[in-house]
Amino acid sequence: MISSLICPQCGKCLEASGLQREDGEIEHGILACPEHEYPVVGGIPVLRFGGPADGQRKRAVELVKAKRYEEALEVMTGHPQATSDGMPLWLRPMAAFPGGRQAARRIRRHLSDRAARRLSIRLMRGPERFSARDIFRDYFKLHFKDGRNAFDYFFYRFGQPRHLAALSVSAAMPRTGKRVLDLACGFGHLTRGLVNCGERTAVGLDSEFFLLYVAKKWVCPEAEFIHADAVQAYPFKDGVFSAVTCCNSFHFFGDKECAWAEIRRVVDESAWVAVISLRNSLVPAPASNTALTPEGYAQLFGDWPSRMVAESEVVERYAHGKGPALAGGTPSRDLEGTGLLTMVASRKEDALRDYGEFSEWPHGRGNVQLNPLFKESAGTSREGVTLVRTSPSPHYEQDNPGMSEYMPDSVACSREDLVALKRHERSAGVLSLIDRFAAFDIPNHYV
Ligand SMILES: C[S@@+](CC[C@H](N)C(=O)[O-])C[C@H]1O[C@@H](n2cnc3c(N)ncnc32)[C@H](O)[C@@H]1O
Ligand SMILES: [Zn+2]
């Protein structure tokens, strides 16, 4: 990957130096053009520049040069802004007294520093000692006022309707042997799907280093990850990708024209661009104030042949074992009441066709395990097992409408099926669990 990178500030080539892993990639090192320097921390090139977090990048450069790699990792995975300003319930009475507020703040600060230190130690010990669930839990508790919903979103991310929509377009994308870019990849859930669906080399890009580090070490170690900003110049040479995906993120971008121009620059002539779970500003939803209308998106993407469809249709076709219907697309005016959209653009118009039956379930490729939403019911016998689908919260249900249409409330199977699943065997029972979305690809050390 390093040979495809350029300096995002001046566009010049980058020279690499540093500690190499067995696969030839750099674990800790420095990338430098004649004028600018960027650290590589934990295998992730840090190519985001400017803004309040720039101090972290510069500090990490100094620490990597001094071979203080663990400290560089701690700097990059720490948050530049203050941690959650929620006051624990038990400290609130103290804060209500005159003069108590400052003391309560100091205690809170001390507690959150301690929690940050604990998270940092867990990160360094890695997946052999701590699961992704442990890391997500610590992270969302520490940095979010109401971290529970964010935890549920990410931990129960596989199997969500938006994940199926993303797998559907990923499975349809041509396999050219070139890399694919997962823009604003978060913790790398879709990046993992891209690798599994097409035996591809995937590159995840996000502006949050912490998320990338978890993606690299826990969720998708097979992919490469780059810390950069989706609305700055991208640190890639022209045409190095065959496709770009962007799931549940594009509507957050401030300068969407910049993102779209950079996407077009970094893909080749066979390119396929898929923007999934794109919010429509005409259907109000939390965090949708930077979204555009369907017409606004149509104008933005209009210089390429493109199709926009209701995401619920892509999901419905997926549940029936079929890829996306892209031959016609839906006119913008007919999408005005549709909250979530899927957009696919390609320079090759013939790629925009209706995709038929999957040869294999996209969610069933890879490391198939039990869907963490399913739990064994209490009345289960020695031979027969009933798996019941649990709901993390009413918010999760609202955030994932349509899930109950393909994921049953309960699933019956045999004890042997669960043993076969644990052994990664593809028995008829395991295939039937995949058919019912009670089992799908999940990384090791996730649950
Ligand atoms: C809701 S999450 C979705 C993550 C992932 N694509 C998924 O589907 O699970 C939105 C992601 O967008 C990223 N993001 C937002 N603005 C960004 C920007 N300007 N550049 C890069 N990433 C950005 C956030 O850091 C976050 O990881
Ligand atoms: Zn430069």
Short mmCIF file of C-alpha atoms and ligand atoms in Angstrom, two decimals:
data_model
loop_
_atom_site.label_atom_id
_atom_site.label_comp_id
_atom_site.label_asym_id
_atom_site.label_seq_id
_atom_site.Cartn_x
_atom_site.Cartn_y
_atom_site.Cartn_z
CA MET A 1 0.00 0.00 0.00
CA ILE A 2 2.78 2.42 0.92
CA SER A 3 3.86 2.67 -2.73
CA SER A 4 0.36 3.99 -3.61
CA LEU A 5 0.51 6.79 -1.03
CA ILE A 6 1.34 10.44 -1.64
CA CYS A 7 1.67 13.41 0.67
CA PRO A 8 -1.87 14.78 1.14
CA GLN A 9 -0.49 18.30 1.61
CA CYS A 10 1.74 18.66 -1.45
CA GLY A 11 1.02 15.56 -3.57
CA LYS A 12 4.67 14.43 -3.63
CA CYS A 13 5.84 10.82 -3.17
CA LEU A 14 6.48 9.56 0.36
CA GLU A 15 9.66 7.80 1.48
CA ALA A 16 9.18 5.20 4.19
CA SER A 17 11.50 4.30 7.03
CA GLY A 18 10.86 2.23 10.11
CA LEU A 19 10.31 -1.09 11.76
CA GLN A 20 9.08 -3.68 9.26
CA ARG A 21 6.76 -6.57 9.96
CA GLU A 22 7.24 -10.00 8.37
CA ASP A 23 4.79 -9.11 5.54
CA GLY A 24 6.95 -6.12 4.59
CA GLU A 25 4.49 -3.50 5.88
CA ILE A 26 5.71 -0.95 8.40
CA GLU A 27 4.46 -1.38 11.99
CA HIS A 28 6.01 1.81 13.37
CA GLY A 29 7.85 4.30 11.20
CA ILE A 30 7.91 7.58 9.36
CA LEU A 31 6.57 8.55 5.94
CA ALA A 32 8.14 11.71 4.62
CA CYS A 33 8.02 13.93 1.54
CA PRO A 34 10.69 16.64 1.22
CA GLU A 35 8.59 18.95 3.42
CA HIS A 36 6.20 16.94 5.59
CA GLU A 37 6.41 14.02 7.99
CA TYR A 38 3.77 11.51 9.05
CA PRO A 39 4.01 8.68 11.56
CA VAL A 40 2.99 5.06 10.99
CA VAL A 41 1.60 3.82 14.30
CA GLY A 42 0.53 0.21 14.87
CA GLY A 43 0.67 -0.42 11.11
CA ILE A 44 -1.58 2.58 10.32
CA PRO A 45 -0.20 5.54 8.35
CA VAL A 46 -1.39 8.78 9.97
CA LEU A 47 -2.02 11.09 7.03
CA ARG A 48 -4.63 13.40 8.45
CA PHE A 49 -3.32 16.91 8.80
CA GLY A 50 -4.43 20.26 10.25
CA GLY A 51 -7.27 20.81 12.71
CA PRO A 52 -7.27 20.39 16.48
CA ALA A 53 -5.85 16.84 16.35
CA ASP A 54 -2.73 17.84 14.39
CA GLY A 55 -0.74 18.07 17.62
CA GLN A 56 -1.27 14.32 18.11
CA ARG A 57 0.25 13.57 14.71
CA LYS A 58 3.27 15.80 15.37
CA ARG A 59 3.81 14.34 18.84
CA ALA A 60 3.54 10.81 17.42
CA VAL A 61 6.24 11.68 14.84
CA GLU A 62 8.61 12.68 17.68
CA LEU A 63 7.80 9.56 19.71
CA VAL A 64 8.24 7.17 16.77
CA LYS A 65 11.59 8.81 15.94
CA ALA A 66 12.62 8.24 19.57
CA LYS A 67 11.44 4.59 19.21
CA ARG A 68 8.85 5.17 21.98
CA TYR A 69 6.23 3.20 20.07
CA GLU A 70 3.81 2.42 22.92
CA GLU A 71 3.62 6.09 23.83
CA ALA A 72 2.99 6.99 20.20
CA LEU A 73 0.10 4.53 20.20
CA GLU A 74 -1.24 5.99 23.42
CA VAL A 75 -1.11 9.50 21.95
CA MET A 76 -2.88 8.45 18.77
CA THR A 77 -5.61 6.42 20.47
CA GLY A 78 -6.33 9.10 23.08
CA HIS A 79 -9.00 11.68 22.40
CA PRO A 80 -7.77 15.24 21.81
CA GLN A 81 -10.92 16.71 23.31
CA ALA A 82 -12.12 16.30 26.89
CA THR A 83 -13.68 12.97 27.77
CA SER A 84 -17.42 12.61 28.42
CA ASP A 85 -18.74 15.48 30.47
CA GLY A 86 -21.49 13.37 32.02
CA MET A 87 -21.23 13.53 35.81
CA PRO A 88 -21.66 10.10 37.46
CA LEU A 89 -24.92 9.94 39.42
CA TRP A 90 -23.18 9.43 42.74
CA LEU A 91 -21.11 12.62 42.25
CA ARG A 92 -24.07 14.83 41.45
CA PRO A 93 -25.07 15.62 45.06
CA MET A 94 -21.52 16.83 45.72
CA ALA A 95 -21.62 19.01 42.62
CA ALA A 96 -24.83 20.65 43.88
CA PHE A 97 -23.09 22.15 46.98
CA PRO A 98 -21.33 25.53 46.79
CA GLY A 99 -17.68 24.79 46.09
CA GLY A 100 -18.51 21.12 45.52
CA ARG A 101 -18.69 21.47 41.76
CA GLN A 102 -14.95 21.90 41.31
CA ALA A 103 -14.15 18.98 43.60
CA ALA A 104 -16.67 16.77 41.76
CA ARG A 105 -15.09 17.79 38.45
CA ARG A 106 -11.63 16.90 39.72
CA ILE A 107 -12.83 13.47 40.86
CA ARG A 108 -14.59 12.91 37.55
CA ARG A 109 -11.45 13.91 35.67
CA HIS A 110 -9.38 11.51 37.78
CA LEU A 111 -11.84 8.68 37.13
CA SER A 112 -11.93 9.27 33.40
CA ASP A 113 -8.11 9.47 33.25
CA ARG A 114 -7.99 6.14 35.04
CA ALA A 115 -10.55 4.64 32.64
CA ALA A 116 -8.59 6.01 29.66
CA ARG A 117 -5.40 4.43 31.00
CA ARG A 118 -7.20 1.10 31.48
CA LEU A 119 -8.51 1.21 27.91
CA SER A 120 -5.07 2.02 26.62
CA ILE A 121 -3.60 -1.01 28.44
CA ARG A 122 -6.34 -3.23 27.01
CA LEU A 123 -5.59 -1.96 23.51
CA MET A 124 -1.92 -2.82 23.89
CA ARG A 125 -2.62 -6.29 25.28
CA GLY A 126 -4.67 -6.89 22.15
CA PRO A 127 -7.26 -9.41 20.98
CA GLU A 128 -5.62 -12.38 22.69
CA ARG A 129 -6.53 -10.87 26.06
CA PHE A 130 -9.57 -8.66 25.38
CA SER A 131 -12.48 -9.03 23.00
CA ALA A 132 -13.78 -6.32 20.67
CA ARG A 133 -16.84 -6.24 22.95
CA ASP A 134 -14.59 -5.26 25.91
CA ILE A 135 -12.93 -2.53 23.88
CA PHE A 136 -16.20 -1.12 22.48
CA ARG A 137 -17.73 -1.11 25.98
CA ASP A 138 -14.82 0.79 27.54
CA TYR A 139 -14.57 3.21 24.63
CA PHE A 140 -18.23 4.22 24.46
CA LYS A 141 -18.51 4.50 28.22
CA LEU A 142 -15.49 6.76 28.35
CA HIS A 143 -16.16 9.06 25.42
CA PHE A 144 -19.92 9.26 24.96
CA LYS A 145 -22.55 10.78 27.20
CA ASP A 146 -25.02 8.06 26.26
CA GLY A 147 -22.64 5.44 24.95
CA ARG A 148 -25.08 2.53 25.12
CA ASN A 149 -26.74 3.22 21.75
CA ALA A 150 -23.40 3.71 20.02
CA PHE A 151 -22.12 0.48 21.59
CA ASP A 152 -25.18 -1.42 20.33
CA TYR A 153 -24.85 0.08 16.86
CA PHE A 154 -21.27 -1.07 16.47
CA PHE A 155 -21.22 -4.28 18.47
CA TYR A 156 -24.38 -5.64 16.80
CA ARG A 157 -23.33 -4.21 13.43
CA PHE A 158 -23.10 -7.45 11.42
CA GLY A 159 -26.51 -8.54 10.18
CA GLN A 160 -28.06 -5.06 10.32
CA PRO A 161 -30.09 -4.05 7.23
CA ARG A 162 -27.41 -1.51 6.25
CA HIS A 163 -24.79 -4.25 6.46
CA LEU A 164 -26.81 -6.50 4.15
CA ALA A 165 -27.28 -3.62 1.69
CA ALA A 166 -23.52 -3.05 1.76
CA LEU A 167 -22.77 -6.76 1.29
CA SER A 168 -25.22 -6.89 -1.59
CA VAL A 169 -23.40 -4.19 -3.58
CA SER A 170 -19.99 -5.51 -2.49
CA ALA A 171 -20.83 -8.97 -3.83
CA ALA A 172 -21.94 -7.46 -7.15
CA MET A 173 -18.77 -5.36 -7.58
CA PRO A 174 -16.27 -6.64 -10.14
CA ARG A 175 -13.16 -8.41 -8.84
CA THR A 176 -10.37 -6.75 -10.72
CA GLY A 177 -7.52 -7.60 -8.37
CA LYS A 178 -7.06 -3.92 -7.53
CA ARG A 179 -7.68 -2.54 -4.07
CA VAL A 180 -11.06 -1.26 -2.91
CA LEU A 181 -11.41 1.73 -0.59
CA ASP A 182 -13.90 1.74 2.28
CA LEU A 183 -14.32 5.42 3.02
CA ALA A 184 -15.16 6.40 6.63
CA CYS A 185 -14.86 2.73 7.52
CA GLY A 186 -15.33 3.16 11.28
CA PHE A 187 -14.45 -0.09 13.06
CA GLY A 188 -14.09 -1.90 9.71
CA HIS A 189 -17.27 -4.01 9.68
CA LEU A 190 -17.94 -3.42 6.00
CA THR A 191 -14.21 -3.50 5.20
CA ARG A 192 -14.34 -7.08 6.44
CA GLY A 193 -17.33 -7.79 4.20
CA LEU A 194 -15.43 -6.40 1.19
CA VAL A 195 -12.55 -8.77 1.82
CA ASN A 196 -14.82 -11.79 2.29
CA CYS A 197 -17.17 -11.04 -0.61
CA GLY A 198 -14.51 -10.75 -3.23
CA GLU A 199 -11.25 -12.07 -1.80
CA ARG A 200 -10.11 -8.51 -2.27
CA THR A 201 -7.51 -6.29 -0.75
CA ALA A 202 -9.43 -3.61 1.05
CA VAL A 203 -8.24 -0.33 2.48
CA GLY A 204 -10.25 1.38 5.22
CA LEU A 205 -9.96 5.15 5.72
CA ASP A 206 -11.35 7.06 8.68
CA SER A 207 -10.69 10.29 10.55
CA GLU A 208 -10.75 8.54 13.97
CA PHE A 209 -7.49 6.72 14.67
CA PHE A 210 -8.90 4.75 17.60
CA LEU A 211 -11.55 3.13 15.39
CA LEU A 212 -8.95 2.21 12.79
CA TYR A 213 -6.71 0.60 15.37
CA VAL A 214 -9.56 -1.61 16.59
CA ALA A 215 -10.47 -2.38 12.97
CA LYS A 216 -6.90 -3.45 12.22
CA LYS A 217 -6.29 -5.53 15.34
CA TRP A 218 -9.76 -6.95 16.03
CA VAL A 219 -12.24 -6.64 13.17
CA CYS A 220 -10.37 -7.04 9.90
CA PRO A 221 -6.63 -7.72 10.26
CA GLU A 222 -6.53 -8.73 6.56
CA ALA A 223 -7.21 -5.16 5.43
CA GLU A 224 -5.01 -2.06 5.44
CA PHE A 225 -6.10 1.09 7.22
CA ILE A 226 -5.22 4.74 6.71
CA HIS A 227 -5.89 7.64 9.05
CA ALA A 228 -7.03 10.51 6.82
CA ASP A 229 -9.90 12.88 6.25
CA ALA A 230 -12.57 12.16 3.63
CA VAL A 231 -12.97 15.88 2.92
CA GLN A 232 -9.30 16.71 2.43
CA ALA A 233 -7.00 15.73 -0.45
CA TYR A 234 -6.70 11.93 -0.24
CA PRO A 235 -3.21 10.51 0.29
CA PHE A 236 -3.46 8.19 -2.75
CA LYS A 237 -2.08 8.31 -6.26
CA ASP A 238 -4.63 8.64 -9.09
CA GLY A 239 -6.59 5.54 -10.10
CA VAL A 240 -5.22 3.10 -7.52
CA PHE A 241 -8.63 1.69 -6.53
CA SER A 242 -11.18 -0.26 -8.52
CA ALA A 243 -14.02 0.68 -6.20
CA VAL A 244 -15.03 2.87 -3.30
CA THR A 245 -17.71 2.09 -0.72
CA CYS A 246 -18.99 4.47 1.91
CA CYS A 247 -21.60 3.25 4.39
CA ASN A 248 -23.67 5.42 6.73
CA SER A 249 -21.14 8.24 6.53
CA PHE A 250 -21.31 10.30 3.33
CA HIS A 251 -24.15 12.49 4.65
CA PHE A 252 -21.89 13.54 7.57
CA PHE A 253 -19.23 15.00 5.28
CA GLY A 254 -19.08 18.79 5.23
CA ASP A 255 -17.51 19.39 1.83
CA LYS A 256 -19.25 16.69 -0.22
CA GLU A 257 -17.98 18.12 -3.53
CA CYS A 258 -14.41 17.64 -2.30
CA ALA A 259 -15.15 14.04 -1.26
CA TRP A 260 -16.80 13.22 -4.60
CA ALA A 261 -13.94 14.82 -6.59
CA GLU A 262 -11.34 12.86 -4.61
CA ILE A 263 -13.30 9.60 -4.94
CA ARG A 264 -13.35 10.03 -8.74
CA ARG A 265 -9.64 10.83 -8.79
CA VAL A 266 -8.52 7.74 -6.88
CA VAL A 267 -10.58 5.16 -8.83
CA ASP A 268 -9.68 3.68 -12.21
CA GLU A 269 -11.74 3.60 -15.39
CA SER A 270 -13.63 0.42 -14.40
CA ALA A 271 -14.66 2.11 -11.18
CA TRP A 272 -17.67 1.31 -9.10
CA VAL A 273 -18.70 3.67 -6.32
CA ALA A 274 -21.32 2.59 -3.78
CA VAL A 275 -22.71 4.94 -1.16
CA ILE A 276 -24.85 2.97 1.25
CA SER A 277 -27.20 4.13 4.03
CA LEU A 278 -27.22 7.64 2.68
CA ARG A 279 -29.58 9.85 4.67
CA ASN A 280 -32.23 11.94 2.97
CA SER A 281 -32.58 15.43 4.53
CA LEU A 282 -36.31 15.45 3.73
CA VAL A 283 -36.86 12.68 6.29
CA PRO A 284 -35.61 14.11 9.58
CA ALA A 285 -33.49 11.79 11.70
CA PRO A 286 -30.85 12.36 14.39
CA ALA A 287 -27.53 13.52 12.92
CA SER A 288 -29.03 14.11 9.47
CA ASN A 289 -28.62 17.89 9.37
CA THR A 290 -25.74 17.65 6.91
CA ALA A 291 -27.66 15.31 4.58
CA LEU A 292 -28.91 16.38 1.11
CA THR A 293 -32.20 15.74 -0.63
CA PRO A 294 -32.36 12.90 -3.21
CA GLU A 295 -32.29 15.60 -5.89
CA GLY A 296 -29.22 17.17 -4.23
CA TYR A 297 -27.38 13.83 -4.33
CA ALA A 298 -28.50 13.23 -7.93
CA GLN A 299 -26.95 16.57 -8.91
CA LEU A 300 -23.76 15.89 -6.94
CA PHE A 301 -23.17 12.44 -8.48
CA GLY A 302 -24.71 13.50 -11.81
CA ASP A 303 -21.52 13.60 -13.88
CA TRP A 304 -21.33 9.78 -13.75
CA PRO A 305 -23.98 7.22 -14.71
CA SER A 306 -25.59 6.43 -11.35
CA ARG A 307 -28.64 4.82 -9.76
CA MET A 308 -30.29 5.71 -6.50
CA VAL A 309 -32.74 3.30 -4.88
CA ALA A 310 -34.54 2.93 -1.55
CA GLU A 311 -32.21 0.95 0.71
CA SER A 312 -35.16 -1.10 2.02
CA GLU A 313 -35.53 -2.54 -1.52
CA VAL A 314 -31.90 -3.64 -1.61
CA VAL A 315 -32.38 -5.29 1.79
CA GLU A 316 -35.61 -6.98 0.72
CA ARG A 317 -33.95 -8.42 -2.38
CA TYR A 318 -31.03 -9.56 -0.24
CA ALA A 319 -33.41 -11.40 2.11
CA HIS A 320 -34.68 -13.24 -0.99
CA GLY A 321 -31.13 -14.16 -1.96
CA LYS A 322 -30.75 -11.57 -4.72
CA GLY A 323 -28.31 -8.77 -5.51
CA PRO A 324 -29.35 -5.14 -6.10
CA ALA A 325 -31.69 -4.04 -8.93
CA LEU A 326 -29.75 -1.22 -10.58
CA ALA A 327 -31.06 -1.28 -14.16
CA GLY A 328 -33.68 1.41 -13.66
CA GLY A 329 -33.04 3.22 -10.41
CA THR A 330 -35.78 5.36 -8.86
CA PRO A 331 -36.32 9.00 -9.89
CA SER A 332 -35.36 11.47 -7.13
CA ARG A 333 -38.91 12.77 -6.76
CA ASP A 334 -40.13 9.26 -5.90
CA LEU A 335 -37.50 8.99 -3.15
CA GLU A 336 -38.52 12.13 -1.27
CA GLY A 337 -40.19 10.16 1.54
CA THR A 338 -37.46 7.52 1.75
CA GLY A 339 -35.13 7.93 4.72
CA LEU A 340 -32.21 5.76 3.60
CA LEU A 341 -30.85 5.52 0.09
CA THR A 342 -28.32 3.35 -1.69
CA MET A 343 -26.46 4.97 -4.59
CA VAL A 344 -24.26 3.14 -7.05
CA ALA A 345 -22.28 4.99 -9.72
CA SER A 346 -20.02 3.56 -12.38
CA ARG A 347 -18.27 4.92 -15.43
CA LYS A 348 -19.32 1.66 -17.10
CA GLU A 349 -23.07 2.00 -17.46
CA ASP A 350 -23.48 -1.73 -18.19
CA ALA A 351 -22.44 -2.41 -14.55
CA LEU A 352 -25.70 -0.74 -13.53
CA ARG A 353 -27.99 -3.71 -14.14
CA ASP A 354 -30.21 -6.00 -12.09
CA TYR A 355 -28.18 -8.56 -10.18
CA GLY A 356 -29.74 -11.99 -9.75
CA GLU A 357 -29.38 -14.77 -7.22
CA PHE A 358 -26.27 -14.98 -5.06
CA SER A 359 -24.23 -18.11 -5.65
CA GLU A 360 -23.64 -18.15 -1.88
CA TRP A 361 -24.91 -15.95 0.95
CA PRO A 362 -22.48 -13.01 1.22
CA HIS A 363 -22.92 -12.97 5.02
CA GLY A 364 -22.09 -16.68 5.12
CA ARG A 365 -18.57 -16.27 3.74
CA GLY A 366 -15.63 -16.11 6.10
CA ASN A 367 -15.51 -17.01 9.77
CA VAL A 368 -19.11 -18.03 10.47
CA GLN A 369 -20.23 -17.92 14.10
CA LEU A 370 -23.42 -17.50 16.10
CA ASN A 371 -25.13 -14.13 15.67
CA PRO A 372 -24.57 -12.45 19.08
CA LEU A 373 -28.23 -11.31 19.11
CA PHE A 374 -29.29 -14.97 19.51
CA LYS A 375 -29.24 -16.59 22.95
CA GLU A 376 -30.15 -20.13 23.98
CA SER A 377 -33.60 -20.21 25.55
CA ALA A 378 -33.98 -21.57 29.09
CA GLY A 379 -36.24 -24.48 28.07
CA THR A 380 -33.66 -25.95 25.70
CA SER A 381 -33.22 -29.78 25.94
CA ARG A 382 -30.03 -31.83 25.55
CA GLU A 383 -30.72 -32.57 21.88
CA GLY A 384 -32.82 -29.67 20.67
CA VAL A 385 -31.91 -26.02 21.10
CA THR A 386 -34.07 -22.96 20.69
CA LEU A 387 -32.19 -19.77 19.94
CA VAL A 388 -34.11 -16.63 20.74
CA ARG A 389 -33.34 -13.30 19.12
CA THR A 390 -32.81 -10.65 21.78
CA SER A 391 -33.10 -6.92 21.30
CA PRO A 392 -30.36 -4.69 22.75
CA SER A 393 -32.79 -1.77 23.18
CA PRO A 394 -35.90 -0.12 21.71
CA HIS A 395 -33.53 2.39 20.09
CA TYR A 396 -31.73 -0.45 18.29
CA GLU A 397 -35.08 -1.73 16.97
CA GLN A 398 -35.97 1.74 15.65
CA ASP A 399 -32.53 2.16 14.12
CA ASN A 400 -32.81 -1.15 12.25
CA PRO A 401 -36.31 -1.22 10.81
CA GLY A 402 -37.11 -4.29 8.75
CA MET A 403 -34.66 -6.55 10.56
CA SER A 404 -37.44 -8.76 11.93
CA GLU A 405 -38.58 -9.46 8.37
CA TYR A 406 -35.53 -11.58 7.65
CA MET A 407 -34.19 -12.43 11.11
CA PRO A 408 -36.67 -14.71 12.90
CA ASP A 409 -37.65 -14.23 16.56
CA SER A 410 -36.42 -17.72 17.34
CA VAL A 411 -34.58 -20.51 15.57
CA ALA A 412 -34.59 -24.22 16.38
CA CYS A 413 -31.49 -26.30 15.79
CA SER A 414 -29.69 -29.30 17.26
CA ARG A 415 -26.83 -29.35 19.72
CA GLU A 416 -24.66 -30.87 16.95
CA ASP A 417 -25.37 -27.86 14.74
CA LEU A 418 -23.91 -25.57 17.40
CA VAL A 419 -20.89 -27.86 17.82
CA ALA A 420 -20.36 -27.87 14.03
CA LEU A 421 -20.66 -24.07 14.02
CA LYS A 422 -17.98 -23.78 16.71
CA ARG A 423 -15.72 -26.07 14.68
CA HIS A 424 -16.29 -23.96 11.55
CA GLU A 425 -17.82 -26.93 9.72
CA ARG A 426 -20.31 -26.28 6.93
CA SER A 427 -22.87 -28.95 7.87
CA ALA A 428 -26.46 -28.79 6.59
CA GLY A 429 -27.45 -27.50 10.04
CA VAL A 430 -24.90 -24.68 9.89
CA LEU A 431 -26.03 -23.70 6.39
CA SER A 432 -29.58 -23.57 7.68
CA LEU A 433 -28.50 -21.24 10.52
CA ILE A 434 -26.87 -19.01 7.88
CA ASP A 435 -30.12 -19.08 5.84
CA ARG A 436 -31.97 -17.78 8.88
CA PHE A 437 -29.37 -15.11 9.75
CA ALA A 438 -28.69 -16.81 13.09
CA ALA A 439 -25.09 -17.32 12.03
CA PHE A 440 -22.78 -15.19 9.93
CA ASP A 441 -19.21 -14.01 9.49
CA ILE A 442 -17.78 -12.53 12.70
CA PRO A 443 -14.11 -12.04 13.56
CA ASN A 444 -12.42 -14.15 16.19
CA HIS A 445 -12.04 -12.39 19.55
CA TYR A 446 -15.12 -10.28 18.77
CA VAL A 447 -17.67 -11.51 21.30
C1 LIG B 1 -21.78 5.92 11.66
S1 LIG B 1 -20.08 5.63 11.43
C2 LIG B 1 -20.11 4.43 10.12
C3 LIG B 1 -18.86 3.62 10.08
C4 LIG B 1 -18.83 2.49 9.05
N1 LIG B 1 -18.81 2.98 7.68
C5 LIG B 1 -20.01 1.58 9.26
O1 LIG B 1 -20.83 1.47 8.35
O2 LIG B 1 -20.08 0.93 10.31
C6 LIG B 1 -19.52 7.11 10.62
C7 LIG B 1 -18.02 7.15 10.41
O3 LIG B 1 -17.69 8.26 9.59
C8 LIG B 1 -16.43 8.73 10.01
N2 LIG B 1 -16.25 10.09 9.48
C9 LIG B 1 -17.07 11.14 9.64
N3 LIG B 1 -16.56 12.23 9.00
C10 LIG B 1 -15.40 11.82 8.42
C11 LIG B 1 -14.42 12.47 7.62
N4 LIG B 1 -14.53 13.76 7.29
N5 LIG B 1 -13.37 11.75 7.20
C12 LIG B 1 -13.24 10.44 7.51
N6 LIG B 1 -14.14 9.78 8.27
C13 LIG B 1 -15.20 10.46 8.72
C14 LIG B 1 -16.51 8.65 11.52
O4 LIG B 1 -15.25 8.71 12.14
C15 LIG B 1 -17.21 7.31 11.69
O5 LIG B 1 -16.29 6.27 11.77
ZN ZN B 2 4.33 17.06 1.45
#
